Amino acid sequence: MTSVQGGRYKEEKAFASDAVADALKRHWTAIDHFENNGLADKVAKHVDGFKA
């Protein structure tokens, strides 16, 4: 998922609130950044942040 896709979920009202969609978009943006820069430990940290 890219941050563009995260915006799509907000537009489609796929979550209970825009705040939830925004939080998901921020996580995916960070994951994309860290993955593209070879920072696997930071990718793992952000993926762990998805746990509820």
A tleap script that builds the chain and sets N, CA, C and O, in Angstrom:
source leaprc.protein.ff14SB
mol = sequence {
  NMET THR SER VAL GLN GLY GLY ARG TYR LYS
  GLU GLU LYS ALA PHE ALA SER ASP ALA VAL
  ALA ASP ALA LEU LYS ARG HIE TRP THR ALA
  ILE ASP HIE PHE GLU ASN ASN GLY LEU ALA
  ASP LYS VAL ALA LYS HIE VAL ASP GLY PHE
  LYS CALA
}
set mol.1.N position { 0.859 -1.181 0.000 }
set mol.1.CA position { 0.000 0.000 0.000 }
set mol.1.C position { 0.896 1.231 0.000 }
set mol.1.O position { 1.866 1.307 0.755 }
set mol.2.N position { 0.575 2.154 -0.820 }
set mol.2.CA position { 1.303 3.418 -0.815 }
set mol.2.C position { 0.460 4.465 -0.116 }
set mol.2.O position { -0.716 4.238 0.166 }
set mol.3.N position { 1.053 5.599 0.161 }
set mol.3.CA position { 0.297 6.664 0.817 }
set mol.3.C position { -0.851 7.135 -0.070 }
set mol.3.O position { -1.863 7.617 0.439 }
set mol.4.N position { -0.711 7.004 -1.390 }
set mol.4.CA position { -1.817 7.358 -2.285 }
set mol.4.C position { -3.000 6.442 -2.023 }
set mol.4.O position { -4.143 6.896 -1.986 }
set mol.5.N position { -2.734 5.164 -1.843 }
set mol.5.CA position { -3.806 4.232 -1.553 }
set mol.5.C position { -4.451 4.542 -0.210 }
set mol.5.O position { -5.665 4.401 -0.062 }
set mol.6.N position { -3.663 4.960 0.763 }
set mol.6.CA position { -4.222 5.329 2.059 }
set mol.6.C position { -5.239 6.443 1.908 }
set mol.6.O position { -6.263 6.448 2.591 }
set mol.7.N position { -4.963 7.393 1.016 }
set mol.7.CA position { -5.902 8.471 0.736 }
set mol.7.C position { -7.183 7.955 0.115 }
set mol.7.O position { -8.264 8.493 0.353 }
set mol.8.N position { -7.055 6.912 -0.679 }
set mol.8.CA position { -8.234 6.314 -1.308 }
set mol.8.C position { -9.196 5.781 -0.248 }
set mol.8.O position { -10.410 5.943 -0.367 }
set mol.9.N position { -8.653 5.149 0.779 }
set mol.9.CA position { -9.516 4.616 1.835 }
set mol.9.C position { -10.255 5.730 2.557 }
set mol.9.O position { -11.404 5.556 2.960 }
set mol.10.N position { -9.608 6.862 2.719 }
set mol.10.CA position { -10.259 8.009 3.346 }
set mol.10.C position { -11.410 8.503 2.471 }
set mol.10.O position { -12.501 8.783 2.967 }
set mol.11.N position { -11.160 8.606 1.180 }
set mol.11.CA position { -12.197 9.056 0.243 }
set mol.11.C position { -13.382 8.096 0.213 }
set mol.11.O position { -14.530 8.519 0.079 }
set mol.12.N position { -13.097 6.809 0.339 }
set mol.12.CA position { -14.158 5.799 0.284 }
set mol.12.C position { -14.845 5.590 1.630 }
set mol.12.O position { -15.758 4.773 1.745 }
set mol.13.N position { -14.401 6.339 2.660 }
set mol.13.CA position { -14.969 6.202 4.013 }
set mol.13.C position { -14.887 4.753 4.491 }
set mol.13.O position { -15.841 4.220 5.057 }
set mol.14.N position { -13.733 4.124 4.257 }
set mol.14.CA position { -13.538 2.718 4.603 }
set mol.14.C position { -13.317 2.501 6.096 }
set mol.14.O position { -13.380 1.368 6.574 }
set mol.15.N position { -13.057 3.587 6.842 }
set mol.15.CA position { -12.810 3.475 8.274 }
set mol.15.C position { -13.819 4.309 9.044 }
set mol.15.O position { -14.535 5.131 8.473 }
set mol.16.N position { -13.863 4.083 10.344 }
set mol.16.CA position { -14.838 4.757 11.193 }
set mol.16.C position { -14.689 6.268 11.184 }
set mol.16.O position { -15.666 6.993 11.371 }
set mol.17.N position { -13.468 6.745 10.968 }
set mol.17.CA position { -13.251 8.186 10.960 }
set mol.17.C position { -12.085 8.532 10.047 }
set mol.17.O position { -11.269 7.677 9.703 }
set mol.18.N position { -12.024 9.791 9.665 }
set mol.18.CA position { -10.895 10.257 8.855 }
set mol.18.C position { -9.595 10.165 9.639 }
set mol.18.O position { -8.532 9.967 9.050 }
set mol.19.N position { -9.665 10.306 10.954 }
set mol.19.CA position { -8.455 10.222 11.778 }
set mol.19.C position { -7.810 8.838 11.671 }
set mol.19.O position { -6.585 8.727 11.646 }
set mol.20.N position { -8.614 7.803 11.609 }
set mol.20.CA position { -8.089 6.443 11.473 }
set mol.20.C position { -7.412 6.290 10.112 }
set mol.20.O position { -6.315 5.738 10.024 }
set mol.21.N position { -8.054 6.771 9.060 }
set mol.21.CA position { -7.457 6.702 7.723 }
set mol.21.C position { -6.163 7.502 7.660 }
set mol.21.O position { -5.196 7.065 7.036 }
set mol.22.N position { -6.134 8.665 8.297 }
set mol.22.CA position { -4.922 9.492 8.318 }
set mol.22.C position { -3.785 8.781 9.053 }
set mol.22.O position { -2.636 8.826 8.612 }
set mol.23.N position { -4.099 8.128 10.165 }
set mol.23.CA position { -3.078 7.401 10.926 }
set mol.23.C position { -2.505 6.259 10.093 }
set mol.23.O position { -1.294 6.035 10.091 }
set mol.24.N position { -3.366 5.545 9.392 }
set mol.24.CA position { -2.912 4.458 8.528 }
set mol.24.C position { -2.010 5.008 7.425 }
set mol.24.O position { -0.971 4.423 7.118 }
set mol.25.N position { -2.403 6.116 6.840 }
set mol.25.CA position { -1.603 6.730 5.782 }
set mol.25.C position { -0.215 7.118 6.310 }
set mol.25.O position { 0.789 6.907 5.628 }
set mol.26.N position { -0.157 7.683 7.517 }
set mol.26.CA position { 1.138 8.061 8.103 }
set mol.26.C position { 2.023 6.842 8.320 }
set mol.26.O position { 3.218 6.880 8.027 }
set mol.27.N position { 1.437 5.752 8.836 }
set mol.27.CA position { 2.213 4.531 9.048 }
set mol.27.C position { 2.776 4.022 7.722 }
set mol.27.O position { 3.959 3.694 7.636 }
set mol.28.N position { 1.935 3.956 6.686 }
set mol.28.CA position { 2.392 3.432 5.398 }
set mol.28.C position { 3.430 4.333 4.765 }
set mol.28.O position { 4.357 3.843 4.121 }
set mol.29.N position { 3.298 5.640 4.933 }
set mol.29.CA position { 4.293 6.563 4.399 }
set mol.29.C position { 5.640 6.313 5.064 }
set mol.29.O position { 6.672 6.272 4.394 }
set mol.30.N position { 5.626 6.146 6.377 }
set mol.30.CA position { 6.862 5.869 7.112 }
set mol.30.C position { 7.456 4.526 6.686 }
set mol.30.O position { 8.664 4.420 6.471 }
set mol.31.N position { 6.627 3.523 6.568 }
set mol.31.CA position { 7.105 2.196 6.161 }
set mol.31.C position { 7.731 2.256 4.772 }
set mol.31.O position { 8.804 1.694 4.553 }
set mol.32.N position { 7.075 2.930 3.837 }
set mol.32.CA position { 7.641 3.084 2.491 }
set mol.32.C position { 9.006 3.755 2.544 }
set mol.32.O position { 9.949 3.304 1.894 }
set mol.33.N position { 9.111 4.817 3.307 }
set mol.33.CA position { 10.368 5.561 3.428 }
set mol.33.C position { 11.482 4.676 3.980 }
set mol.33.O position { 12.572 4.607 3.413 }
set mol.34.N position { 11.196 4.001 5.090 }
set mol.34.CA position { 12.217 3.181 5.726 }
set mol.34.C position { 12.597 1.986 4.851 }
set mol.34.O position { 13.768 1.614 4.776 }
set mol.35.N position { 11.612 1.392 4.197 }
set mol.35.CA position { 11.898 0.253 3.328 }
set mol.35.C position { 12.788 0.680 2.155 }
set mol.35.O position { 13.734 -0.021 1.795 }
set mol.36.N position { 12.476 1.822 1.573 }
set mol.36.CA position { 13.264 2.319 0.434 }
set mol.36.C position { 14.683 2.702 0.827 }
set mol.36.O position { 15.560 2.800 -0.032 }
set mol.37.N position { 14.916 2.920 2.114 }
set mol.37.CA position { 16.244 3.292 2.594 }
set mol.37.C position { 16.952 2.152 3.326 }
set mol.37.O position { 17.964 2.370 3.992 }
set mol.38.N position { 16.412 0.933 3.200 }
set mol.38.CA position { 17.063 -0.237 3.778 }
set mol.38.C position { 17.073 -0.281 5.288 }
set mol.38.O position { 17.993 -0.846 5.880 }
set mol.39.N position { 16.076 0.300 5.924 }
set mol.39.CA position { 16.023 0.349 7.388 }
set mol.39.C position { 14.970 -0.636 7.914 }
set mol.39.O position { 13.918 -0.243 8.417 }
set mol.40.N position { 15.291 -1.922 7.778 }
set mol.40.CA position { 14.352 -2.983 8.134 }
set mol.40.C position { 13.903 -2.913 9.591 }
set mol.40.O position { 12.752 -3.230 9.889 }
set mol.41.N position { 14.785 -2.506 10.504 }
set mol.41.CA position { 14.410 -2.442 11.916 }
set mol.41.C position { 13.306 -1.409 12.135 }
set mol.41.O position { 12.418 -1.610 12.963 }
set mol.42.N position { 13.363 -0.316 11.400 }
set mol.42.CA position { 12.331 0.715 11.544 }
set mol.42.C position { 11.026 0.282 10.868 }
set mol.42.O position { 9.940 0.641 11.323 }
set mol.43.N position { 11.135 -0.489 9.779 }
set mol.43.CA position { 9.934 -1.047 9.147 }
set mol.43.C position { 9.223 -1.926 10.163 }
set mol.43.O position { 8.011 -1.814 10.349 }
set mol.44.N position { 9.974 -2.796 10.817 }
set mol.44.CA position { 9.388 -3.708 11.804 }
set mol.44.C position { 8.726 -2.934 12.939 }
set mol.44.O position { 7.655 -3.320 13.406 }
set mol.45.N position { 9.351 -1.850 13.387 }
set mol.45.CA position { 8.785 -1.041 14.470 }
set mol.45.C position { 7.423 -0.469 14.067 }
set mol.45.O position { 6.479 -0.492 14.857 }
set mol.46.N position { 7.327 0.037 12.853 }
set mol.46.CA position { 6.064 0.621 12.414 }
set mol.46.C position { 5.001 -0.447 12.149 }
set mol.46.O position { 3.816 -0.215 12.389 }
set mol.47.N position { 5.412 -1.598 11.664 }
set mol.47.CA position { 4.454 -2.686 11.474 }
set mol.47.C position { 3.906 -3.123 12.829 }
set mol.47.O position { 2.715 -3.412 12.954 }
set mol.48.N position { 4.767 -3.172 13.843 }
set mol.48.CA position { 4.291 -3.511 15.197 }
set mol.48.C position { 3.276 -2.487 15.697 }
set mol.48.O position { 2.412 -2.818 16.509 }
set mol.49.N position { 3.372 -1.249 15.221 }
set mol.49.CA position { 2.440 -0.197 15.608 }
set mol.49.C position { 1.015 -0.436 15.133 }
set mol.49.O position { 0.076 0.198 15.615 }
set mol.50.N position { 0.857 -1.356 14.184 }
set mol.50.CA position { -0.491 -1.681 13.702 }
set mol.50.C position { -1.253 -2.560 14.674 }
set mol.50.O position { -2.476 -2.655 14.579 }
set mol.51.N position { -0.572 -3.203 15.599 }
set mol.51.CA position { -1.251 -4.080 16.544 }
set mol.51.C position { -2.208 -3.275 17.404 }
set mol.51.O position { -1.882 -2.189 17.882 }
set mol.52.N position { -3.371 -3.820 17.585 }
set mol.52.CA position { -4.384 -3.148 18.387 }
set mol.52.C position { -4.580 -3.850 19.713 }
set mol.52.O position { -5.400 -3.420 20.523 }
savepdb mol mol.pdb
quit
